[in-house]
Structures are given as C-alpha cells and as structure tokens.
XYZ file of C-alpha atoms in Angstrom:
713
model
C -5.925 1.073 8.500
C -4.480 -1.970 10.022
C -1.827 -4.687 9.241
C -2.567 -5.692 5.571
C -2.611 -9.464 5.693
C -5.758 -10.695 3.787
C -4.357 -14.177 3.257
C -3.390 -14.696 6.928
C 0.176 -15.166 6.242
C 1.423 -13.009 9.137
C -0.905 -14.704 11.754
C 1.736 -16.827 13.315
C 3.049 -17.493 16.764
C 5.991 -15.321 18.167
C 8.288 -18.400 17.822
C 7.492 -19.135 14.239
C 7.984 -15.433 13.374
C 11.424 -15.525 15.205
C 12.390 -18.620 13.335
C 11.215 -17.140 9.973
C 13.060 -13.954 10.594
C 16.244 -15.658 11.634
C 16.239 -17.991 8.573
C 15.240 -15.069 6.116
C 18.363 -13.126 7.370
C 20.524 -16.068 6.670
C 19.039 -16.831 3.325
C 19.218 -13.186 2.233
C 22.979 -13.146 2.645
C 23.501 -16.490 0.835
C 21.236 -15.758 -1.819
C 23.250 -12.769 -2.927
C 26.324 -14.918 -3.150
C 24.314 -17.606 -5.074
C 23.055 -14.893 -7.452
C 26.496 -13.569 -8.277
C 27.687 -17.068 -8.847
C 24.876 -18.053 -10.972
C 25.291 -14.823 -13.035
C 28.860 -15.970 -13.616
C 27.944 -19.361 -14.564
C 25.470 -17.992 -17.135
C 28.070 -15.813 -18.657
C 30.380 -18.737 -18.844
C 27.764 -20.852 -20.496
C 27.044 -18.163 -23.028
C 30.937 -18.200 -23.750
C 30.838 -21.798 -24.374
C 27.651 -21.583 -26.517
C 29.063 -18.778 -28.707
C 32.204 -21.041 -29.202
C 30.166 -24.113 -30.056
C 27.640 -22.092 -32.067
C 25.058 -24.295 -31.040
C 21.309 -22.990 -31.274
C 19.338 -22.987 -28.240
C 15.921 -21.539 -27.332
C 16.196 -18.801 -24.740
C 14.416 -19.260 -21.290
C 13.284 -15.806 -21.055
C 11.131 -14.731 -24.058
C 9.957 -11.164 -23.875
C 6.347 -10.009 -24.492
C 6.091 -9.211 -28.215
C 2.788 -7.581 -27.530
C 4.313 -5.018 -25.224
C 3.884 -1.499 -26.690
C 7.363 -0.593 -25.226
C 8.834 -3.293 -27.687
C 7.541 -1.277 -30.764
C 9.807 1.521 -29.789
C 12.705 -0.511 -29.003
C 12.249 -2.446 -32.345
C 12.382 0.874 -34.106
C 15.728 1.885 -32.502
C 17.163 -1.563 -33.116
C 16.127 -1.435 -36.841
C 18.423 1.447 -37.268
C 21.539 0.030 -35.714
C 24.398 -1.452 -37.709
C 23.907 -4.841 -36.039
C 20.325 -5.108 -37.270
C 21.336 -4.086 -40.849
C 24.193 -6.730 -40.976
C 26.843 -4.243 -40.347
C 30.589 -4.844 -39.884
C 30.275 -6.338 -36.330
C 27.983 -9.056 -37.476
C 29.811 -9.973 -40.413
C 32.980 -10.132 -38.527
C 31.333 -12.452 -35.970
C 30.379 -14.659 -38.818
C 34.001 -15.029 -40.052
C 35.117 -16.297 -36.690
C 32.267 -18.700 -36.440
C 34.034 -21.697 -38.213
C 32.244 -24.312 -40.192
C 28.832 -23.161 -38.973
C 29.147 -19.549 -39.584
C 26.192 -17.850 -40.379
C 23.879 -20.626 -39.681
C 22.062 -18.868 -36.655
C 21.427 -15.673 -38.903
C 20.071 -18.030 -41.755
C 17.771 -19.973 -39.434
C 16.745 -16.830 -37.712
C 15.875 -15.157 -41.059
C 13.216 -17.815 -41.550
C 11.163 -16.496 -38.737
C 12.388 -13.058 -37.714
C 12.152 -9.784 -39.024
C 15.649 -8.401 -38.902
C 14.397 -4.905 -38.137
C 13.044 -6.249 -34.688
C 14.825 -7.068 -31.579
C 16.414 -10.589 -31.355
C 14.309 -12.983 -29.312
C 16.956 -13.264 -26.718
C 16.942 -9.593 -26.118
C 19.557 -9.350 -23.243
C 22.182 -11.214 -25.307
C 21.578 -10.491 -29.221
C 22.976 -12.773 -31.818
C 25.634 -10.155 -32.715
C 26.962 -10.083 -29.227
C 30.014 -7.817 -28.770
C 32.977 -9.439 -30.713
C 35.260 -8.884 -27.968
C 33.327 -11.544 -26.007
C 33.574 -14.092 -28.824
C 37.266 -13.335 -29.602
C 38.307 -14.434 -25.987
C 40.641 -17.316 -25.790
C 38.945 -20.614 -24.840
C 41.342 -20.962 -21.855
C 40.129 -17.712 -20.216
C 36.529 -18.703 -20.701
C 37.193 -22.233 -19.148
C 38.781 -20.594 -16.305
C 35.885 -18.299 -15.592
C 33.506 -21.194 -15.841
C 35.656 -23.400 -13.556
C 35.970 -20.885 -10.856
C 32.143 -20.387 -10.922
C 31.505 -23.883 -10.666
C 33.855 -24.221 -7.702
C 32.255 -21.303 -6.068
C 28.898 -22.732 -6.571
C 30.030 -26.178 -5.203
C 31.260 -24.451 -1.905
C 27.991 -22.595 -1.572
C 25.961 -25.574 -2.097
C 28.178 -27.476 0.456
C 27.267 -24.782 3.110
C 23.534 -25.117 2.379
C 23.227 -21.696 0.656
C 20.419 -22.206 -1.711
C 17.040 -20.438 -0.695
C 13.820 -21.014 -2.332
C 12.806 -17.141 -2.873
C 14.937 -14.856 -4.813
C 14.454 -11.210 -4.510
C 15.290 -9.076 -7.446
C 17.558 -6.085 -7.576
C 16.840 -3.639 -10.449
C 18.649 -0.676 -11.641
C 17.598 2.731 -10.324
C 18.184 4.410 -13.560
C 15.180 6.697 -14.303
C 12.802 5.332 -16.672
C 11.288 8.502 -17.541
C 12.905 11.572 -18.919
C 10.930 13.882 -16.585
C 12.417 12.238 -13.469
C 15.856 13.742 -14.472
C 14.771 17.071 -15.588
C 14.604 20.077 -13.306
C 11.078 20.767 -11.941
C 9.354 23.934 -10.670
C 8.507 24.125 -6.875
C 5.775 25.747 -4.919
C 3.096 27.834 -6.423
C 4.928 27.940 -9.803
C 4.622 24.125 -10.226
C 2.182 22.794 -12.834
C 0.140 20.776 -10.490
C -2.262 19.498 -13.256
C 0.719 18.030 -15.204
C 1.841 16.505 -12.081
C -1.337 14.797 -11.573
C -1.097 13.474 -15.104
C 2.105 11.751 -14.011
C 0.199 10.091 -11.333
C -2.431 8.787 -14.042
C 0.551 7.486 -16.087
C 1.812 5.587 -13.072
C -1.594 4.225 -12.497
C -2.238 3.230 -16.061
C 1.150 1.467 -16.266
C 0.444 -0.519 -13.064
C -3.120 -1.371 -14.265
C -2.148 -2.212 -17.738
C 0.658 -4.614 -16.602
C -1.901 -6.443 -14.222
C -4.362 -6.588 -17.161
C -1.808 -8.120 -19.459
C -0.300 -10.573 -17.122
C -2.642 -11.355 -14.265
C -6.292 -10.167 -15.349
C -8.869 -11.416 -12.755
C -6.315 -12.560 -10.286
C -6.181 -11.405 -6.521
C -2.423 -10.960 -6.371
C 0.038 -9.691 -9.010
C 3.741 -10.275 -9.006
C 4.951 -7.705 -11.388
C 8.686 -9.005 -11.705
C 7.799 -12.472 -12.488
C 4.595 -11.291 -14.394
C 2.161 -13.867 -13.015
C -0.910 -13.860 -10.749
C -2.329 -15.748 -7.961
C -5.791 -16.343 -6.651
C -6.873 -16.176 -2.955
C -10.141 -18.121 -3.682
C -10.982 -20.763 -6.284
C -12.778 -18.255 -8.521
C -11.033 -15.100 -7.319
C -12.351 -12.239 -5.011
C -11.792 -9.341 -7.415
C -9.297 -8.252 -4.869
C -7.460 -5.798 -7.279
C -10.172 -5.125 -9.760
C -12.697 -3.981 -7.145
C -10.292 -2.169 -5.003
C -8.906 -0.043 -7.700
C -12.295 0.505 -9.491
C -13.136 3.898 -7.809
C -9.615 5.154 -8.454
C -10.200 4.569 -12.200
C -13.528 6.410 -12.041
C -11.950 9.532 -10.387
C -9.193 9.440 -13.050
C -11.890 9.334 -15.745
C -10.361 6.048 -17.204
C -13.422 5.036 -19.141
C -12.190 1.997 -21.106
C -10.545 0.506 -18.097
C -13.595 1.025 -16.057
C -15.669 -0.669 -18.736
C -13.404 -3.830 -18.720
C -13.396 -3.994 -14.942
C -17.154 -3.536 -14.834
C -17.648 -6.247 -17.351
C -15.456 -8.502 -15.270
C -17.533 -7.882 -11.977
C -20.699 -8.464 -14.061
C -19.700 -11.659 -15.672
C -16.955 -13.331 -13.563
C -17.313 -12.067 -9.897
C -19.064 -14.455 -7.702
C -18.989 -14.719 -3.722
C -20.822 -18.007 -3.757
C -17.535 -19.780 -2.929
C -16.583 -22.075 -0.062
C -14.026 -19.796 0.970
C -12.694 -18.414 4.335
C -11.890 -14.579 4.065
C -10.759 -11.917 6.533
C -13.867 -10.039 7.836
C -12.004 -6.784 8.061
C -9.954 -6.912 4.692
C -12.917 -7.958 2.614
C -15.085 -5.301 4.130
C -12.766 -2.503 3.585
C -11.544 -3.475 0.196
C -14.326 -5.244 -1.566
C -17.563 -3.956 0.189
C -15.962 -0.519 0.449
C -14.776 -0.439 -3.165
C -18.163 -1.481 -4.502
C -19.963 1.041 -2.318
C -17.627 3.794 -3.412
C -18.022 2.872 -7.041
C -21.780 3.081 -6.632
C -21.549 6.421 -5.063
C -19.143 8.003 -7.529
C -20.904 6.654 -10.725
C -24.069 8.112 -9.439
C -22.907 11.389 -7.892
C -20.422 12.156 -10.739
C -21.841 10.726 -13.955
C -19.413 12.578 -16.137
C -16.420 10.686 -14.513
C -15.808 7.595 -16.703
C -19.511 7.667 -18.065
C -20.937 4.334 -19.049
C -24.375 3.637 -20.520
C -24.821 0.732 -18.324
C -24.927 2.948 -15.195
C -27.477 5.207 -16.552
C -30.929 5.379 -14.620
C -33.263 2.807 -15.852
C -30.331 0.726 -17.414
C -30.420 -2.971 -16.637
C -27.220 -2.771 -14.881
C -27.638 0.482 -13.140
C -27.399 -0.925 -9.517
C -24.664 -3.579 -10.296
C -22.224 -2.329 -7.938
C -24.859 -2.023 -5.113
C -26.305 -5.406 -5.841
C -22.900 -7.079 -5.641
C -22.193 -5.104 -2.445
C -25.549 -6.305 -0.846
C -24.725 -9.887 -1.846
C -21.284 -9.711 -0.168
C -22.484 -8.017 2.977
C -25.142 -10.744 3.380
C -22.326 -13.122 3.571
C -19.968 -11.084 5.596
C -22.591 -10.146 8.355
C -22.466 -13.700 9.609
C -19.182 -12.883 11.196
C -21.182 -10.804 13.668
C -23.148 -13.735 14.961
C -20.955 -14.367 17.993
C -22.102 -14.406 21.690
C -20.882 -10.840 22.232
C -21.775 -9.327 18.800
C -18.029 -8.480 18.286
C -17.306 -9.975 14.790
C -15.148 -13.056 14.314
C -11.883 -12.445 12.656
C -12.862 -14.487 9.545
C -16.005 -15.626 7.706
C -16.729 -18.466 5.215
C -18.550 -16.505 2.474
C -20.049 -19.718 0.821
C -21.397 -21.225 4.136
C -22.447 -17.838 5.912
C -20.277 -18.719 8.876
C -18.166 -16.662 11.202
C -14.844 -18.277 12.193
C -12.536 -17.165 15.121
C -8.857 -16.359 14.619
C -6.385 -19.307 14.546
C -4.163 -17.443 16.952
C -4.317 -15.132 19.952
C -6.745 -17.696 21.735
C -9.300 -16.911 18.953
C -9.398 -12.998 19.639
C -10.179 -10.701 17.037
C -8.180 -7.695 16.296
C -9.678 -4.640 17.955
C -9.124 -2.359 14.857
C -10.479 -5.084 12.543
C -13.625 -5.407 14.658
C -14.219 -1.621 14.794
C -13.295 -0.693 11.311
C -16.592 -2.104 9.574
C -18.941 0.533 10.713
C -18.709 3.081 7.840
C -19.188 0.636 5.287
C -22.152 -1.251 6.856
C -23.893 1.826 7.919
C -23.575 3.365 4.349
C -24.990 0.028 3.103
C -27.904 0.181 5.539
C -28.725 3.753 4.434
C -28.776 2.861 0.696
C -30.854 -0.337 1.103
C -32.943 0.428 4.260
C -31.870 -2.768 5.765
C -31.315 -1.706 9.443
C -29.881 -4.819 10.670
C -26.585 -3.973 8.781
C -26.551 -0.790 11.050
C -27.500 -2.370 14.158
C -24.808 -5.343 13.878
C -21.965 -2.735 13.237
C -23.125 -0.240 15.991
C -23.322 -3.026 18.519
C -19.490 -3.539 18.404
C -18.833 0.004 19.423
C -21.063 -0.390 22.476
C -19.435 -3.732 23.606
C -16.094 -2.014 23.096
C -16.889 0.976 25.012
C -18.384 -1.017 27.905
C -15.050 -2.388 28.819
C -14.267 1.109 30.372
C -10.819 1.516 29.498
C -8.493 4.151 30.702
C -8.227 7.321 28.818
C -9.941 5.861 25.734
C -6.931 3.702 24.766
C -7.870 0.134 24.041
C -5.775 -3.171 23.893
C -5.224 -4.457 20.271
C -7.189 -7.783 20.847
C -10.726 -8.551 21.828
C -12.649 -11.710 22.305
C -15.662 -12.275 20.123
C -16.965 -14.674 22.677
C -17.537 -12.237 25.643
C -16.387 -8.885 24.334
C -13.402 -8.522 26.760
C -9.990 -7.418 25.688
C -7.144 -10.001 25.494
C -3.724 -8.628 26.940
C -2.728 -4.955 27.574
C -0.867 -4.004 24.451
C -1.738 -0.554 23.477
C -0.641 1.028 20.170
C -1.792 3.117 17.309
C 0.037 0.762 14.753
C -1.142 -2.442 13.497
C -4.404 -3.923 15.094
C -5.033 -0.676 16.896
C -4.807 2.171 14.399
C -8.211 2.253 12.612
C -10.329 1.895 15.815
C -9.496 5.756 16.477
C -9.835 6.631 12.753
C -13.366 5.405 12.717
C -14.303 7.112 15.898
C -14.171 10.632 14.316
C -15.220 9.414 10.802
C -18.509 7.832 12.263
C -19.257 11.163 13.860
C -18.624 13.062 10.515
C -20.358 10.255 8.380
C -23.803 11.026 9.842
C -23.325 14.879 9.626
C -22.123 15.208 13.297
C -25.577 13.656 14.774
C -23.971 11.146 16.780
C -21.848 13.059 19.406
C -21.023 9.916 21.245
C -18.219 9.148 18.787
C -16.688 12.611 18.960
C -16.748 12.229 22.710
C -14.876 8.823 22.362
C -12.283 10.474 19.766
C -11.546 13.313 22.118
C -10.967 11.108 25.128
C -8.792 8.926 23.149
C -6.714 11.771 21.745
C -6.389 13.049 25.336
C -5.005 9.553 26.285
C -2.593 9.557 23.241
C -1.242 12.774 24.577
C -0.769 11.570 28.102
C 0.543 8.129 27.476
C 2.095 7.840 24.067
C 3.358 11.088 22.653
C 6.983 12.222 23.540
C 9.919 13.895 21.896
C 13.225 12.505 20.375
C 16.774 13.086 21.034
C 18.677 15.130 20.011
C 16.405 16.869 17.596
C 12.993 17.017 19.354
C 10.731 15.368 16.882
C 7.203 14.472 18.082
C 6.355 10.691 18.114
C 3.593 8.499 19.111
C 5.024 5.361 20.900
C 3.710 2.176 22.182
C 2.805 0.674 25.493
C 3.083 -3.125 24.937
C 2.686 -3.855 28.630
C -0.222 -1.633 29.157
C -0.367 2.157 30.469
C 1.567 1.139 33.473
C 4.463 -0.430 31.370
C 7.272 1.482 29.621
C 6.946 3.495 26.426
C 8.446 1.794 23.384
C 9.680 4.373 20.830
C 8.562 2.296 17.966
C 6.232 3.817 15.201
C 4.768 1.749 12.447
C 4.376 3.338 9.190
C 0.630 2.813 9.764
C 0.639 5.435 12.441
C 1.182 7.984 9.888
C -2.562 8.126 9.286
C -2.719 10.236 12.541
C -1.616 13.795 11.363
C -4.287 13.838 8.693
C -6.999 12.206 10.999
C -6.132 14.725 13.869
C -6.411 17.726 11.433
C -9.780 16.268 9.973
C -11.235 16.002 13.510
C -10.075 19.607 14.467
C -11.683 21.265 11.399
C -14.507 18.847 10.570
C -13.139 18.902 6.966
C -13.176 22.632 6.657
C -10.051 24.580 5.803
C -8.180 25.677 9.005
C -8.868 29.312 7.942
C -12.522 28.541 7.666
C -12.755 26.582 10.820
C -11.206 29.213 12.734
C -14.001 31.535 11.879
C -16.510 29.041 13.667
C -17.752 29.757 17.155
C -16.942 26.118 17.888
C -13.087 26.831 17.388
C -11.214 26.426 20.755
C -7.490 26.365 22.011
C -7.851 22.612 22.008
C -8.321 22.754 18.121
C -5.401 25.010 17.943
C -3.197 22.707 19.980
C -4.589 19.703 17.853
C -3.406 21.347 14.706
C 0.058 21.897 16.089
C 0.277 18.178 17.034
C -0.853 17.264 13.452
C 1.957 19.474 11.936
C 4.551 17.913 14.221
C 3.499 14.310 13.579
C 3.468 15.029 9.949
C 7.121 16.318 10.068
C 8.148 13.016 11.797
C 6.412 11.054 9.261
C 8.194 12.790 6.464
C 11.507 12.229 8.056
C 10.807 8.383 7.912
C 11.152 8.946 4.195
C 14.063 11.278 4.189
C 16.087 8.845 6.349
C 15.990 6.053 3.992
C 18.285 5.666 1.072
C 15.508 5.426 -1.630
C 13.478 8.185 -0.161
C 10.728 5.553 0.689
C 9.853 4.825 4.338
C 10.634 1.670 6.157
C 7.693 -0.539 7.508
C 8.715 0.296 11.135
C 11.018 3.118 12.502
C 12.403 3.369 16.167
C 13.568 6.605 17.765
C 16.007 7.642 20.170
C 14.313 9.205 23.196
C 15.061 10.237 26.894
C 14.909 8.006 29.870
C 12.286 8.696 31.232
C 10.532 9.766 28.145
C 9.683 13.499 28.034
C 5.972 14.249 28.791
C 3.730 15.775 26.052
C 4.227 19.540 26.091
C 7.921 19.502 27.143
C 10.131 22.077 25.273
C 11.257 20.756 21.870
C 12.535 22.498 18.767
C 12.911 20.175 15.837
C 14.737 21.443 12.831
C 12.531 23.269 10.092
C 14.244 21.308 7.156
C 15.851 18.013 6.968
C 19.601 18.483 6.140
C 20.525 16.105 3.392
C 24.027 15.452 4.593
C 24.659 11.619 5.562
C 26.046 12.901 9.045
C 23.315 15.410 9.620
C 22.390 15.751 13.363
C 18.554 14.916 12.925
C 19.462 11.367 11.695
C 20.634 10.349 15.150
C 16.941 10.604 16.174
C 15.659 7.828 13.680
C 16.733 4.214 13.617
C 15.402 1.258 11.368
C 16.207 -2.358 12.226
C 17.507 -4.705 9.470
C 14.242 -6.611 9.471
C 12.068 -3.562 8.998
C 13.563 -1.982 5.995
C 10.834 -3.219 3.579
C 8.496 -0.796 1.876
C 4.994 -2.130 0.961
C 3.850 0.983 -1.129
C 1.760 1.992 1.951
C -0.436 5.079 1.738
C -0.666 6.467 5.211
C 1.831 9.337 4.823
C 0.548 10.577 1.450
C -2.893 10.120 3.031
C -2.065 12.723 5.711
C -0.171 15.027 3.387
C -3.433 15.139 1.271
C -5.539 16.142 4.463
C -2.779 18.492 5.665
C -2.723 20.238 2.225
C -6.318 20.450 1.894
C -6.939 21.802 5.386
C -3.865 23.993 5.942
C -3.112 25.167 2.459
C 0.561 24.857 3.217
C 2.334 24.213 -0.258
C 5.162 22.228 1.520
C 2.762 19.288 1.929
C 2.228 19.135 -1.840
C 5.893 19.516 -2.375
C 6.585 16.678 -0.049
C 4.062 14.503 -1.682
C 5.740 15.213 -5.170
C 9.108 14.392 -3.903
C 7.686 11.240 -2.388
C 6.033 10.300 -5.649
C 9.253 10.664 -7.681
C 10.989 8.391 -5.223
C 8.323 5.702 -5.911
C 8.783 6.200 -9.701
C 12.629 5.986 -9.501
C 12.845 2.927 -7.168
C 9.773 0.694 -7.547
C 9.278 0.605 -11.239
C 9.662 -2.738 -12.785
C 11.435 -2.940 -16.062
C 9.722 -4.167 -19.264
C 6.373 -2.889 -18.533
C 5.855 -4.807 -15.341
C 4.259 -1.877 -13.490
C 5.451 -1.263 -9.860
C 6.678 -3.476 -6.960
C 6.865 -3.371 -3.155
C 10.432 -3.527 -1.778
C 12.135 -6.010 0.317
C 14.826 -3.429 1.122
C 14.224 0.283 0.743
C 17.427 1.463 2.387
C 19.833 0.593 -0.478
C 20.185 1.759 -4.031
C 19.321 -0.023 -6.222
C 16.603 -1.565 -3.911
C 15.628 -5.098 -3.647
C 12.131 -5.977 -4.995
C 9.534 -8.132 -3.330
C 7.811 -9.027 -6.736
C 4.432 -7.998 -5.316
C 2.132 -5.130 -6.313
C -0.353 -4.426 -3.152
C -3.928 -3.748 -4.221
C -3.651 -0.569 -1.926
C -0.992 0.639 -4.305
C -3.880 1.434 -6.775
C -6.573 1.791 -4.290
C -4.968 4.233 -1.931
C -1.426 5.481 -2.456
C -1.910 6.481 -6.119
C -5.413 7.778 -5.332
C -4.128 10.100 -2.587
C -1.334 11.414 -4.930
C -3.958 12.132 -7.599
C -6.207 13.904 -4.818
C -3.150 15.872 -3.603
C -2.400 17.238 -6.883
C -6.039 17.895 -7.774
C -8.089 20.970 -7.110
C -9.840 21.159 -3.831
C -13.318 20.798 -5.247
C -12.698 17.166 -6.298
C -14.189 15.096 -3.283
C -14.442 18.316 -0.804
C -13.707 17.183 2.638
C -16.655 18.606 4.275
C -18.872 16.629 1.964
C -17.572 12.928 2.120
C -15.861 10.572 4.372
C -13.029 8.249 3.122
C -12.737 4.786 4.608
C -9.576 3.282 5.684
C -8.906 1.782 2.158
C -9.465 5.303 0.491
C -12.941 4.433 -0.515
C -15.238 7.686 -0.565
C -18.614 7.632 0.832
C -21.068 10.580 1.170
C -22.011 12.285 4.597
C -25.786 11.813 5.283
C -28.481 12.537 7.687
C -29.647 9.394 9.748
C -33.429 10.199 9.107
C -36.124 8.533 10.890
C -35.122 4.951 10.391
C -31.580 5.151 12.032
C -30.426 6.500 15.367
C -27.747 5.858 17.776
C -28.951 2.845 19.576
C -26.758 2.962 22.571
C -25.436 5.290 25.415
C -22.071 5.481 27.222
C -21.956 4.512 30.879
C -20.755 7.210 33.255
C -16.927 7.856 33.508
C -14.651 9.425 35.884
C -12.107 12.058 35.100
C -9.620 9.233 33.593
C -12.424 7.707 31.364
C -12.958 4.656 33.662
C -16.333 3.562 34.017
C -18.206 4.346 37.377
C -19.659 1.167 38.676
C-alpha cells in the first residue's frame, strides 16, 4: 500500500501543492454559487422555451441501451402523461398557434410509451410551470443573469465542477431492516457485493471499455498510455474470477489477448505497474489454475493455445519493469519506460525513490521467478532489501525516501502512511510467502513493530483510542497525531504476523505462541477500533483520506493506561468525537480498501462477528453515498463529510481490485483463499505460498545490530 498516484499528478513541490490547495478551496466556494446561478438560468431558459414553444435538441441525451431505462419506460408508459391524458391536452390548449406541434413532431420518431428524450424535463412538464405569468419568468431570469454577472466580475468561474448527488437509497434493501450477527444471511450479503461489482464493471464496460481511467459521472474514459495499459481490466480480473463472473472474465481475457501490449514508448510508475498489472496477471494465472471451476474458460485448460496467456503477459511486462533496478545501488528507479527498457529517476525529491515503492515489488518478482525459473527476477528484488537494511536505521523505522544512486535515505520523515506503509507490510509477507524459510524478514518485522510501539504509538484524549502517529523530523523530533487512511492496513497485518494466518484459537495452541503474540493481537484490536472510528466520525460513514487526533503533550507512551469506549455513541455531541479531527482539505474519500482489508483479516483470525458487522455497515455507506445515478457505477468523493456528498467523478481501479474483493471475502466462508495457504499483495492480488527449493535462497545476511537496531561498525 502506498499513495495511489500512477499518473504522477501528486508529485509536486510543496509550494505548488500549497498553491493548488488554496486555489481549490477558493474555487470550491465559488463553484457552488455558480452552480446555483446556472441552475436558475437553466430554469429561466426552460420557462422561455415553454412560452415560445420552440423545439430544441436536448444537451444530455440518456443512454437508450441502459437496462435501467427499460424498467423506467414501462413505468412511464402507464402514466396519464404518456397516454395523452388531461395534463398533456391542457398544456396544448395553452400553447397558442403552435399548440401540439412538438407532440406531432415527436410522434414521428418516438414511441409514446417510452420516456421523452429529455428525461429530466418531459414534454408535458407540470402545467403550473407553464401557466406562470411571463413577468414572473422574466424576473427570475433577470435576477439569475445579474447574479451571474456579479460572480463573473469577481472571477468565480472554475474549470472543474464536482457533482452533488442525492443520497436517496437506490436499492430497496438499503432501507429495509437487516438481521445482525450470527442470524444474518452472509451469503445474501455477499451477493450484494457481487451486484455492486457488476454494476461498476458494466458501467465501465459500457462507457469506457479498455481505458485506464473511468469517470462514472461524466461517463467517459481516459488513457495513461497511447494504447492503454489495461489499468482497470487487469486489476479487476482476479476479483471477477473469485466471483465466478464467467462472461465478464471472457470479455476481459479477449481484450488482454487481442489488445493489450506493453510495447509502447511510455513512462510508468515502477511500483504501481508492478502491484496492479504484474500482480493482477500473476494472480489471474494462479487462480485460473488452482481453482479451475471458478469462471471456467476452455482457453485456460491444460494444452489449450492460450493456457499461459496471463503468465506470458506477466513475463513480458516484468522484462520491461526490471530495467528500473539497473541503478548504481540496485534500488529501483521510481519510473521506467516500458518501450525503451529504461529506468528513470523521480522528477522530485532530488530523484529519490519512495522507500515503500522500492520495497513493495518483492512478492511479485519472487513469485514470477518461481513460476519461470528466471532467478534474476528474484535476485534483483532481493538486493533492494539488503541495501535498505544496510543503512542500519534505529529501531527498524525507515525514512520514506531513498536514493537509487547510492542506496542511502533522503531526509528523516518516518511514517506508516504514504511512501512508508507497505515496506513494513512486505517484511512479514515475504516471510510467509516462502513458507517461513527466510527468517531474516520476520526478524526485521519484529524489530520494526517494536519501533512502532516505542516511537509512534500513543493514545488520544479524552477517550483513549490507540493511534500510530508520524515523526516528520525523525525519531528525535515531535510526534504528529496524524493518520492517513493508508495506515489502517496495520491492524490486519499485525494479526496476520501474530498468527501466521491461522485462527487465533489455533495459533494459541502452538508451542511458538508467546506473550508478545498476545500483546500484538491486543494492539491489532485497538487499532482496528480506531480505524473504524474514522468511518463513524464522518457524515457519510465513509472515512476521510487523513484524520488527526487530540493527544496529550507530551504524548502518552505505549502501554499507558487507556480505556476507550466499547461502542461509538451516535450522538453528534458524543464525547469520543472530541478525539478525532478532519481538516477541510482531507475530507475526500477515494474508495480505499485498507480498513475493510483489516476487517477481513481480523474476522478470519479472531472470529469476532463485530468485524463482519462493521464491514456490512461500511458497505451500506458506500452503496448509499457513492452510487452514480443512471447506471454510472460508483465514484470516489470530494467531500465525504456532507450529505449528500460531493463526487470526484472517478472510479479508482482498486475499488474493483481491492475494496469490493475484501468485502466479498469478508462475507465468504473461510475456506475461500485460506490465510495459511496464500499471501495477498498490497493490491489484493493473491499468490500461493511456496517452498524455495534448490534454485532459490536468501542471498544476504544482516549485519550485527545493537539493542536499538543500529548497526555495529
């Protein structure tokens, strides 16, 4: 997990970010006023058009191929307006010399039992609107024009216009009462997740097929490369396999076979392309072979010409990405040109790579090495871990930037949010991937978790929630009580590390179970509650991108007495709400998966039903507040702390690849992808655990450390 920015739009200087932030805040305020005035003008224009009875082609023509329209047509066909009832005829009487012309013209082209072309304002608009005296209509129009001129004078026009949509539930089941706990029908709830996925996928397929980005509100797509990278198709592929969506997998596979090429002169993010594209292809290969009854395709059968399609595409992509590792230190460059096989340093941060990005490639390249027997994939990925560790950082906590030129860190900023997070995640997952045959990664994980407890964990006031803060000026600097939503991968990862993927009950029976494991599970539970509070605090029930907390000065050390409430009081003035704070520029929700990811791990490992219930409540919030009308699917939010929320008009690929997949697994039986048999990469792509065999081994050893983890020279 890391900052999701495959197009590099967020890699700007602090000054440019400050300027953008300030201008965005100003534009947001003015755009709302402009939107209101434009709406008034449109209404005024409609009144004038009604009076003149002039025929104009509507700007926004609905999709006539949308299945939703068929249902609406049926309802419309049964109304008095569609049958030419009293309201319609009365309107024609008031139409003057051209009365009925629109209906006659429309009758040449339209079935009267279908919705009018201009769906928002049917031809038979309410008679009360048409009967208004003209002087009233002119006054409304004049006032709107005056307001518009004033706004224009003050420079209120912005280029981007976020969309506010109604939060009225689009599905009946959202308003119906639901059972809770053990009496709930979890199979049925899982089917709701499948419905959400198919709605999202079908909207993408209808409006932006093959594109790398999908804008569900405006219903269009964009590419990040001239011929596309398969950003959404490949990332979502293994989710469809798990959900047994055979026809959709068939379509995706055909596109990958016939249209996907990586032979393009294009710079891409080494990290994002590895975890999403390489990871997605490898996971699809694994699932289609290990579970042939899930979305079965003849093309994948042994001996079929396309049997190894996913693996062949993965190998081709990896051969291009591996050029990023050709740096003086072995630390990969931030970007790579996949057509020229050339690694490229970052454009900012003095050319330094993100530490998390450089150290979150290992699961993918090691699994590919195992599948192909190409040891250089393994060696390239493994070398990075040695270089990072040889810096000898204190207590296992690494700064968030590292130079590819010499392998040293840039700056002292330490955090488990963006650019730091998945370094720690992949320590324990590398240990598990090779069936615990590389203890060096367990040692590094344990050292890092001790460092987290010592330097980053504290408790909030007045309620005593457990948080993981940041040290932007290094371990000697002050603790910032800031948590990215990305940090919420930690509860699940801590629980996974403590039990190895077994249930907690099974793990406690093992001779290796210790008081440390017990304490780690307690920490995982406390952090899980804090992350859930991020959702409960927001108006939509969907967490902000960043949350701040109220803490003591100086911060309480890890282990200090703290007694957070068991439940979150729903009252707006509840005491626990004082512990949380969200800044105005952090209220966006990007459909991120980290919290539901941890809920999935916590449910599987502890068996506590509350984690499933929290997940179901979260899923309902996504359905209530991120659904796009008229079959658009789902969108991320610009403001998740108001109802109705403001939409960003973007569907993140990890909404399909991660968030909905984790909801699906959370509501599934535990034997689907058992945690003691697989390892899941940071983009939720599943790989098998495996033995290294004779070809592979850990090719490096740690240098001696003192009690604080510093290297002994």
